[in-house]
């Protein structure tokens, strides 16, 4: 919702380079490359080219405009990593009919149709295995081949559907996990991009460098950095979840200081690579988001959210409609209207909205969306109130 920028000085970026990239990432990368050369020569050539010092630096300081480039480059050339970390990218390419999952096998003809489809599934799973080096596809293939029944075919389809939707529970399931084995380097790959190490050393400075005091996703939750005897900093959200994109786990411009509601309760590990607003690229600061329907007779107001195409996915993900239906927002509107009318009645012949000192004092118009909670809402409330009061509506 709210756009912001990091202000990173050269000394700070040099510290990240020296104390994290050179002293941690590069060492871990060498270890992973050695593991790959020993166990997986097929992928070693590209991995060696990928994990150079220059590329590690590019990934750490990668601007969000180039996220898609790196995702395509890495997962297209090392699909085994997608199979391990982001199965949706592989299983969305499966040519299967998931409608069969709900087909009622109440006749011999339907049962035969489903079992026959199982043979096609074996072919499709083999295709995914050979094209994408998919260990999961290989596991599903072996399990289905052991027992070709209506139940097993439907089970395989359900598992493939879940994988195509981004559900990776198959890798943590006690029955399946031991049979899905990756080369050691694949599991170690995520250790190169050690977010915990980076955030422990630089987390507070990064949050301060953002200039944010408010969650940029909703503008409705205060985020604070407390640097006392005991310390506290707000959540740092990975815009692209590190579970799906481990190579962005330590990327500065993938970090969004955020409120706990947006980060933990709403966003989680949803893949927002496409179709979502990234607050380091753009925001809707200058777009009218709220619509107010004021009832003068009953002195009440109805608050609605305007449709904004580019914001629609963010709006749903971060529960913007529900957030701004809290009764406190109606109170803000009514209080602002009352205060403005008092000021206007005191100076009926003046355009008080042009009095900067007055507006700053009573309505905080000198504050920004980045440093005052609910400022976007309050700014739009004030605009609506001015229009109504000045026009005697």
Coordinates of N, CA and C in Angstrom, one line a residue, residues 13 57 69 85 110 162 248 252 277-278 296 298 313 343 350 354 361:
X13 N 26.8 -0.7 3.4 CA 26.8 -1.8 2.4 C 28.2 -2.4 2.4
X57 N 26.9 -11.1 -4.5 CA 26.7 -9.7 -4.3 C 25.5 -9.2 -5.0
X69 N 13.9 -12.1 -13.1 CA 15.0 -12.5 -13.9 C 15.8 -13.6 -13.2
X85 N 12.3 -26.7 -3.4 CA 11.9 -25.6 -2.6 C 10.6 -24.9 -3.1
X110 N -16.6 -46.8 -14.7 CA -15.9 -45.6 -14.1 C -14.6 -46.0 -13.5
X162 N -2.1 -30.7 -4.8 CA -1.6 -29.9 -3.7 C -0.2 -29.3 -4.0
X248 N 16.8 -15.7 -2.2 CA 16.5 -14.3 -1.8 C 16.3 -14.1 -0.3
X252 N 18.5 -7.8 0.5 CA 18.1 -6.6 1.3 C 16.8 -6.1 0.8
X277 N 1.6 -5.7 -5.5 CA 2.4 -4.5 -5.4 C 3.6 -4.7 -4.4
X278 N 4.8 -4.4 -4.8 CA 6.0 -4.4 -4.0 C 6.2 -3.0 -3.4
X296 N -25.7 12.8 7.3 CA -25.8 14.0 8.1 C -26.9 14.0 9.2
X298 N -28.2 11.3 10.8 CA -27.9 10.4 11.9 C -26.4 10.5 12.4
X313 N -5.0 -7.8 -5.4 CA -4.4 -9.0 -4.7 C -3.9 -8.6 -3.3
X343 N -13.2 24.5 13.8 CA -12.2 25.5 13.3 C -12.8 26.4 12.2
X350 N -12.6 32.4 6.2 CA -11.2 32.0 5.8 C -11.2 30.6 5.2
X354 N -6.1 26.2 3.8 CA -4.8 26.7 3.2 C -3.9 27.2 4.3
X361 N -1.1 21.3 12.9 CA -1.4 21.2 14.3 C -2.5 20.3 14.6

